[in-house]
mmCIF file of N, CA and C in Angstrom:
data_model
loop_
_atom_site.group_PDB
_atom_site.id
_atom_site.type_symbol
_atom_site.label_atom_id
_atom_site.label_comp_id
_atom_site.label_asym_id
_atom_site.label_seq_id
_atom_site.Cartn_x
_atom_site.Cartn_y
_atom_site.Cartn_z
ATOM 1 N N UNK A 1 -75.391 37.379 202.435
ATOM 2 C CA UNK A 1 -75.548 37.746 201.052
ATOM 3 C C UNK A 1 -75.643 39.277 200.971
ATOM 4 N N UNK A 2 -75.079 39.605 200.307
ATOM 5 C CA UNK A 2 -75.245 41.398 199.866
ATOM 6 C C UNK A 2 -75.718 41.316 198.415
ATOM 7 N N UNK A 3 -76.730 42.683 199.093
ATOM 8 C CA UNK A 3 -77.294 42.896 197.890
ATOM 9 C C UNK A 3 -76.711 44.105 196.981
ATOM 10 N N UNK A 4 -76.911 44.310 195.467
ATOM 11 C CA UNK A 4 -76.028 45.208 194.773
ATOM 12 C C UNK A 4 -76.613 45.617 193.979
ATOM 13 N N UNK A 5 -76.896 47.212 193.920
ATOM 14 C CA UNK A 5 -77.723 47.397 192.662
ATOM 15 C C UNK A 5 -77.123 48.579 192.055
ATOM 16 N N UNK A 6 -77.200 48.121 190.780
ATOM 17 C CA UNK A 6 -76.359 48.895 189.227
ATOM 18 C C UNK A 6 -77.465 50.262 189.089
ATOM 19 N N UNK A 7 -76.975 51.447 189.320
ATOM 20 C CA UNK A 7 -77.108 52.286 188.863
ATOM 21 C C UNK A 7 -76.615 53.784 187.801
ATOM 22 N N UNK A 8 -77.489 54.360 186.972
ATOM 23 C CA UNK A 8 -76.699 55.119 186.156
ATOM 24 C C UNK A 8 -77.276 56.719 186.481
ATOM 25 N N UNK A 9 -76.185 57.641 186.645
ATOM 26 C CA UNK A 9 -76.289 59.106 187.029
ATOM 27 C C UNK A 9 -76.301 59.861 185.882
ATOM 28 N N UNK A 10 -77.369 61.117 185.922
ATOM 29 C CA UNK A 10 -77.549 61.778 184.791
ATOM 30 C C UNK A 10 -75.605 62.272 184.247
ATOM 31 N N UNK A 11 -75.601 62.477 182.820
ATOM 32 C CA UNK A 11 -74.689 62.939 182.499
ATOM 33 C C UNK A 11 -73.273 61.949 182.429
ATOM 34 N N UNK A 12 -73.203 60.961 183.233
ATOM 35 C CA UNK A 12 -71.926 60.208 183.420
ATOM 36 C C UNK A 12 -72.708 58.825 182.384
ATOM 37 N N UNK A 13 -71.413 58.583 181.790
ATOM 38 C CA UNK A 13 -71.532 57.914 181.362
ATOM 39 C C UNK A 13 -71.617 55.943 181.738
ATOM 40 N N UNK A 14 -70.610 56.443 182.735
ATOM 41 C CA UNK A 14 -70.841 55.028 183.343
ATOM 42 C C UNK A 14 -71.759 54.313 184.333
ATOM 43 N N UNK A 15 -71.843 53.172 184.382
ATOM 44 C CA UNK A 15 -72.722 52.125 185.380
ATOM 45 C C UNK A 15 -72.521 52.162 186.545
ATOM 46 N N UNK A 16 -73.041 52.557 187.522
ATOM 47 C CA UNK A 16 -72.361 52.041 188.904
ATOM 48 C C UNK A 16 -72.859 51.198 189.952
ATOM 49 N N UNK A 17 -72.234 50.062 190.227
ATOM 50 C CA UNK A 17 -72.816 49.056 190.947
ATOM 51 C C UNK A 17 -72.368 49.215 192.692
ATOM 52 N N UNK A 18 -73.597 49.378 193.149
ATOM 53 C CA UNK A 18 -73.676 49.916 194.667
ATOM 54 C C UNK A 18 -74.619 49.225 195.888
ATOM 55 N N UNK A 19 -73.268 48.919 196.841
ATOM 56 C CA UNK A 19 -74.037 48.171 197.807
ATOM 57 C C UNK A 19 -75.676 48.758 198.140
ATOM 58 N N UNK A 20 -76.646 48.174 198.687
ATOM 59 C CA UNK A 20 -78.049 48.389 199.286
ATOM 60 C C UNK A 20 -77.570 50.073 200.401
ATOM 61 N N UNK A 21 -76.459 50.386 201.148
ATOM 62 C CA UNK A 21 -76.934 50.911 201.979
ATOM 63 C C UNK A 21 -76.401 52.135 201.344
ATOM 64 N N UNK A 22 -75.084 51.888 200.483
ATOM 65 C CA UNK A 22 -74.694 53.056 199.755
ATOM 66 C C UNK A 22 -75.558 53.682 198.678
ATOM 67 N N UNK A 23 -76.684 52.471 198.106
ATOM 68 C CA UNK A 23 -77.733 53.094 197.266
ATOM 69 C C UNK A 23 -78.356 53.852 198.383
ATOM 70 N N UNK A 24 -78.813 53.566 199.177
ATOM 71 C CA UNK A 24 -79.943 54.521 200.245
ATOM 72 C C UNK A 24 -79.588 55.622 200.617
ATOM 73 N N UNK A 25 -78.208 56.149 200.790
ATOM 74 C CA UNK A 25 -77.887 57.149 200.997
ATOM 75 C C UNK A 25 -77.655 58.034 200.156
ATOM 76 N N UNK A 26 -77.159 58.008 198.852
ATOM 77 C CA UNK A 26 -77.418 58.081 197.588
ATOM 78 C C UNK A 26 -78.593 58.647 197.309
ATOM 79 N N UNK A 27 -79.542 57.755 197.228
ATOM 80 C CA UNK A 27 -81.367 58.242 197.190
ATOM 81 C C UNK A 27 -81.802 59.198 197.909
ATOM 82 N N UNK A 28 -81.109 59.062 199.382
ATOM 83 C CA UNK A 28 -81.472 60.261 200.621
ATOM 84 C C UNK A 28 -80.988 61.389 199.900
ATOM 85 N N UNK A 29 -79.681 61.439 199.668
ATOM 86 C CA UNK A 29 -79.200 63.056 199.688
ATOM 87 C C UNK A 29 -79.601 62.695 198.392
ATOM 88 N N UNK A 30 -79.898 62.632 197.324
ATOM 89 C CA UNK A 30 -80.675 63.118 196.307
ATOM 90 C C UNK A 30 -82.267 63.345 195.980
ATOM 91 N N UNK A 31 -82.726 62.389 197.202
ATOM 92 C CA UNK A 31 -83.751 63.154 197.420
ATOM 93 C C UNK A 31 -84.424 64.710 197.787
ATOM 94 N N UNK A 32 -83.283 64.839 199.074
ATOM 95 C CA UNK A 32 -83.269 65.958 200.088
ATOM 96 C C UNK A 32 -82.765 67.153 198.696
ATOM 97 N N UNK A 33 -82.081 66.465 198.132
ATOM 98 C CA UNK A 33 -81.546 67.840 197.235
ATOM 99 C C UNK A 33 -82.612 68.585 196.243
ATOM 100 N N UNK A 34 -83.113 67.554 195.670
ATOM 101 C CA UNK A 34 -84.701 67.677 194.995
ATOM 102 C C UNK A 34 -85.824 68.480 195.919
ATOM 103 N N UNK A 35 -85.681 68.208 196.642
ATOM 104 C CA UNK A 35 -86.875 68.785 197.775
ATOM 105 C C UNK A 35 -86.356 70.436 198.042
ATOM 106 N N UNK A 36 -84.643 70.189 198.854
ATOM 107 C CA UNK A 36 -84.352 71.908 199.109
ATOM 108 C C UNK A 36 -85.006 72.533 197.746
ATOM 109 N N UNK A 37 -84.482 71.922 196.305
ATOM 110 C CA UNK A 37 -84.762 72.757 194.977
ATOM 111 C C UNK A 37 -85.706 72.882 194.724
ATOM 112 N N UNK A 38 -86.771 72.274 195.042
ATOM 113 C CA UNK A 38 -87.937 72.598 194.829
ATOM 114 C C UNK A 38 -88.487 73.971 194.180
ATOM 115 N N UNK A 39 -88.034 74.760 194.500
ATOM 116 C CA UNK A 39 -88.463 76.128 193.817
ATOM 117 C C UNK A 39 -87.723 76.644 193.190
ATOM 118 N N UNK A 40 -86.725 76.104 193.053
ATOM 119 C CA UNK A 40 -85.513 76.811 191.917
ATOM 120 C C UNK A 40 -86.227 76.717 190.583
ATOM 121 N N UNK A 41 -86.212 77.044 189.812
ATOM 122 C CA UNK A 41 -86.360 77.234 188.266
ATOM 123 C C UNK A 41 -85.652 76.562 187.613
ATOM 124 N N UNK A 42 -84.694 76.147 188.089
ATOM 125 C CA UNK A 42 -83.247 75.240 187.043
ATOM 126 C C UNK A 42 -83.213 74.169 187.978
ATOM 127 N N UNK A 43 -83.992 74.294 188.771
ATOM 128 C CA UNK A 43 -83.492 72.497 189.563
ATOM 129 C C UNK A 43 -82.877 71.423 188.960
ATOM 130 N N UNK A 44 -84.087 71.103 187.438
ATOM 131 C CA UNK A 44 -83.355 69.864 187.438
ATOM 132 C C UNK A 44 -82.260 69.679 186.563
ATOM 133 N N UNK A 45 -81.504 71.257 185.830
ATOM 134 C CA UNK A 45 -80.550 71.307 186.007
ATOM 135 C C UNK A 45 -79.525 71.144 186.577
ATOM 136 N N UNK A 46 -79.744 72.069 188.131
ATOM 137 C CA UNK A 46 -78.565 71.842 189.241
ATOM 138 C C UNK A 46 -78.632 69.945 189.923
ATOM 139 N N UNK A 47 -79.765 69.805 189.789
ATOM 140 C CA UNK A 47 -79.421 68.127 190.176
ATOM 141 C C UNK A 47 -78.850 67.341 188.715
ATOM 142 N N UNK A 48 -79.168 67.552 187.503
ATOM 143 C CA UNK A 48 -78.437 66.947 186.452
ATOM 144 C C UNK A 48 -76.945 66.895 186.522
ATOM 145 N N UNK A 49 -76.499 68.546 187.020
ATOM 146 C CA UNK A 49 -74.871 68.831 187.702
ATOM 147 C C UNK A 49 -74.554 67.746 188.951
ATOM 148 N N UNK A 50 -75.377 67.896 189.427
ATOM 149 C CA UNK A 50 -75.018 67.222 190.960
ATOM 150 C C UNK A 50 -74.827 65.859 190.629
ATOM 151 N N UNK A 51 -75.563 65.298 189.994
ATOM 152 C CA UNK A 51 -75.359 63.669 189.464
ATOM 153 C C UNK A 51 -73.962 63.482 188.741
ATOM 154 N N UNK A 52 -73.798 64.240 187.851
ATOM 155 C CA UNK A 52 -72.550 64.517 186.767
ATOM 156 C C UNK A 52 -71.132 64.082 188.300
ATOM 157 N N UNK A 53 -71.255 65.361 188.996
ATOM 158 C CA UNK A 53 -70.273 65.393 190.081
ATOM 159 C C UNK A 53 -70.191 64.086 191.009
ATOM 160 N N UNK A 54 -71.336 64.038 191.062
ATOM 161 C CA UNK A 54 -71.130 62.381 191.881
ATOM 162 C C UNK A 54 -70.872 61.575 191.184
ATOM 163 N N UNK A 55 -70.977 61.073 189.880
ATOM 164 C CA UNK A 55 -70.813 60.143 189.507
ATOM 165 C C UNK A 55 -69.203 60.177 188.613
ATOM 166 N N UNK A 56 -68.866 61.300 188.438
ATOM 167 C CA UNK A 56 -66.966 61.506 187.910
ATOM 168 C C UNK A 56 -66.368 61.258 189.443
ATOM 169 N N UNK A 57 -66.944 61.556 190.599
ATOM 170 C CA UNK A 57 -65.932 61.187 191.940
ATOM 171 C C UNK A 57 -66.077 59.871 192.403
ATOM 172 N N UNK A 58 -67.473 59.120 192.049
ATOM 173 C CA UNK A 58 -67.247 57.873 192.479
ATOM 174 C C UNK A 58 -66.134 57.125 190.966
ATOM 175 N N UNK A 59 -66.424 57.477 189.961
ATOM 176 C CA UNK A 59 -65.824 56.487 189.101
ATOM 177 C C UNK A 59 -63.887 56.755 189.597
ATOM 178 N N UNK A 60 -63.654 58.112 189.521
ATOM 179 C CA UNK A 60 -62.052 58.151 190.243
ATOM 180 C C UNK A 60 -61.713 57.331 191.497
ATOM 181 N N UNK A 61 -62.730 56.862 191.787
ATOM 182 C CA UNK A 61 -62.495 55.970 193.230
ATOM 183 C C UNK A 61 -62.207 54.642 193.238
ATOM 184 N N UNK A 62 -62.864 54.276 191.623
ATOM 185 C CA UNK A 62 -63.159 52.675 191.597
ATOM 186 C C UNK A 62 -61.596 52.062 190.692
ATOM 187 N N UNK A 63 -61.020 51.022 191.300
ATOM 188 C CA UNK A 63 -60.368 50.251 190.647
ATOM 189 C C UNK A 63 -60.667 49.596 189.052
ATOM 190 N N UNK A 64 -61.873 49.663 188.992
ATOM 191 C CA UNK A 64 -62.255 49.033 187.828
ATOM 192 C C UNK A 64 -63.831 48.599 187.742
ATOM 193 N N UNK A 65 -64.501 48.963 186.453
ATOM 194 C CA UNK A 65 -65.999 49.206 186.411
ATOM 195 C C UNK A 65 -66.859 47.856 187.388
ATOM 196 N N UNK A 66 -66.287 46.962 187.578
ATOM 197 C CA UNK A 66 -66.773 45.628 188.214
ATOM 198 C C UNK A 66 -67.076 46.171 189.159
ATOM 199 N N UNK A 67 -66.253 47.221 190.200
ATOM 200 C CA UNK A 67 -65.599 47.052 191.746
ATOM 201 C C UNK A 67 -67.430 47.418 192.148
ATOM 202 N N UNK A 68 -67.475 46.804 193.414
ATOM 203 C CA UNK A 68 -69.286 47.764 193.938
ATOM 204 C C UNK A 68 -68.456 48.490 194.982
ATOM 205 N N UNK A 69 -69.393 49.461 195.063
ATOM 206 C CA UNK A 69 -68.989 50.854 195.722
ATOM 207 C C UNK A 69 -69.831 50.470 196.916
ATOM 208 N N UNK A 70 -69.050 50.899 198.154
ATOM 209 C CA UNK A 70 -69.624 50.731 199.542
ATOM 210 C C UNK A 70 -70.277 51.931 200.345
ATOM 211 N N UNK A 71 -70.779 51.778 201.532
ATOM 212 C CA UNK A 71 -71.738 52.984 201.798
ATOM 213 C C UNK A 71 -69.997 53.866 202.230
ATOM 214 N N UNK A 72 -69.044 53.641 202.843
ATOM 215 C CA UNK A 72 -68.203 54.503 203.309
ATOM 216 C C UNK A 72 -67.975 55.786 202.132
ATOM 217 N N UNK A 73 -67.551 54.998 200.703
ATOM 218 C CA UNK A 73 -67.136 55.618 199.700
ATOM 219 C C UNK A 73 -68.135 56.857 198.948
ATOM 220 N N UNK A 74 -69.324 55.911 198.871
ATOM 221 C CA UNK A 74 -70.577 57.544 198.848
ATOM 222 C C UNK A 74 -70.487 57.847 199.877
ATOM 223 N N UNK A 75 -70.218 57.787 200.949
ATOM 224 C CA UNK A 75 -70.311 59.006 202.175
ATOM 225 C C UNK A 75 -69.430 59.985 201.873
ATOM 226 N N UNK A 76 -68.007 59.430 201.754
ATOM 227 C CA UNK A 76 -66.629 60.171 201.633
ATOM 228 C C UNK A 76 -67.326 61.024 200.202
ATOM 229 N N UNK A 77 -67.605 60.746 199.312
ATOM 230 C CA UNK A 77 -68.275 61.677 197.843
ATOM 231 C C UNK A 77 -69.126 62.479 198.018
ATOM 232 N N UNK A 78 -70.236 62.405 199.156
ATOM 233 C CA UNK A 78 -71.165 63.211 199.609
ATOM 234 C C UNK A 78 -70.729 64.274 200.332
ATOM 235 N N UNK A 79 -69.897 63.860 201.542
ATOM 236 C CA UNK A 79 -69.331 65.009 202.225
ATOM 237 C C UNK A 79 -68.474 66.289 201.131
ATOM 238 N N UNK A 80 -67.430 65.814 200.432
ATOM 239 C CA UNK A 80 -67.020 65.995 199.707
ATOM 240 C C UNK A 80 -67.541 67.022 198.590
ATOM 241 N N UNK A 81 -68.909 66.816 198.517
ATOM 242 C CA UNK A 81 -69.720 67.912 197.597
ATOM 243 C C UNK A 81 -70.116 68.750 198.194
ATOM 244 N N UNK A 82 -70.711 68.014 199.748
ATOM 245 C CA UNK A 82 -71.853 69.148 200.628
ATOM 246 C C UNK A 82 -72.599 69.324 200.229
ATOM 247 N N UNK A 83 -73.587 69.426 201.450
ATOM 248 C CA UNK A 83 -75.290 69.837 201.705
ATOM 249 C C UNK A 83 -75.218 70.676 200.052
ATOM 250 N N UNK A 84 -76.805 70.505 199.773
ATOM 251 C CA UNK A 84 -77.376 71.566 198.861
ATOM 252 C C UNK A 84 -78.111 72.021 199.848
ATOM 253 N N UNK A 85 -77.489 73.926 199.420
ATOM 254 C CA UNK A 85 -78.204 75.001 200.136
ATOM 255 C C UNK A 85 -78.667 75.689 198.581
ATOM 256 N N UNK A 86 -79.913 76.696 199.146
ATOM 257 C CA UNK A 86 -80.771 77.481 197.831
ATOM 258 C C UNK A 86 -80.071 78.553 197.896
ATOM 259 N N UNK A 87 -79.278 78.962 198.850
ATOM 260 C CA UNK A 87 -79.259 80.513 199.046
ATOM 261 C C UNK A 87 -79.796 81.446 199.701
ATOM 262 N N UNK A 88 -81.152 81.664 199.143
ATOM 263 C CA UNK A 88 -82.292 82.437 199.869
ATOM 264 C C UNK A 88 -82.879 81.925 200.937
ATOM 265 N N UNK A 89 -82.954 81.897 201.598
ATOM 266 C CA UNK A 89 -83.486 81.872 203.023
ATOM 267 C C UNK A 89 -84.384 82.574 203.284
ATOM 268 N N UNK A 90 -86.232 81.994 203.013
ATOM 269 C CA UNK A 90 -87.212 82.680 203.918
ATOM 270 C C UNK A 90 -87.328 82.955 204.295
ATOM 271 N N UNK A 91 -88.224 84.416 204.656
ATOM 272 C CA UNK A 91 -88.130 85.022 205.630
ATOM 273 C C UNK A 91 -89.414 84.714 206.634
ATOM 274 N N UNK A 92 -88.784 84.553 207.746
ATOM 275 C CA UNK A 92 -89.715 84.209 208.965
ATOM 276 C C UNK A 92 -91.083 85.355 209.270
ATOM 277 N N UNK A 93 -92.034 85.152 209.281
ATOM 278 C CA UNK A 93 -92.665 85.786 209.778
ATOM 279 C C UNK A 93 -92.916 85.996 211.161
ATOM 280 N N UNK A 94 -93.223 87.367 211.725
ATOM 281 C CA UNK A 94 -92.839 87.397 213.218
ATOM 282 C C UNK A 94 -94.572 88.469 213.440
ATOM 283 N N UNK A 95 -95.003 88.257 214.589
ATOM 284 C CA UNK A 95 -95.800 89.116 215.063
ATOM 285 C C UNK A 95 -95.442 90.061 216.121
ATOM 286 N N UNK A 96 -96.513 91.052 215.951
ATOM 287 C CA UNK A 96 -96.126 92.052 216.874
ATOM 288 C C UNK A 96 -97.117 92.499 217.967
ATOM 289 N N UNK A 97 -96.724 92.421 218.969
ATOM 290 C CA UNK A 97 -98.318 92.445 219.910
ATOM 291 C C UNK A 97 -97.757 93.988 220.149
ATOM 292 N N UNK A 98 -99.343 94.484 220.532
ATOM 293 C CA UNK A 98 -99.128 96.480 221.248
ATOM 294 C C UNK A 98 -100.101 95.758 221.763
#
């Protein structure tokens, strides 16, 4: 039995029904993306974008609103966008012995 669960992405209008493992990965990198942003000021802007983008590349993928989307196909959409990076990069603190 597979399990399938209907989800909806900020900004897109449509439904998308997604196997269990393609939801999890899904959740991961949108988790992880939430977390890098964490200190952005517009985060949940840039993730409102990021949803928008994932969810216009999975719907170009699907034969028809029924079809469930498999973990391969969010992978292929994920790669496809790439990692969220902030930009800025902390700076390490270093000591200095005399």
């Amino acid at each position: 039995m597979q399990q399938v669960i209907q989800v909806s992405l900020s900004g897109h209008p449509a439904m998308f029904r997604l196997e269990m493992e393609a939801f999890d990965a899904l959740r991961h990198y949108l988790d992880r993306a939430r977390e890098r942003l964490s200190e952005d000021p517009d985060q949940e802007e840039v993730l409102n974008d990021l949803e928008q983008s994932i969810g216009e590349k999975l719907a170009a993928r699907l034969p028809s609103e029924e079809s469930v989307i498999a973990l391969a196909e969010v992978e292929a959409v994920l790669a496809e966008i790439g990692s969220v990076e902030t930009g800025g990069a902390k700076p390490v603190a270093t000591a200095t012995l005399t």
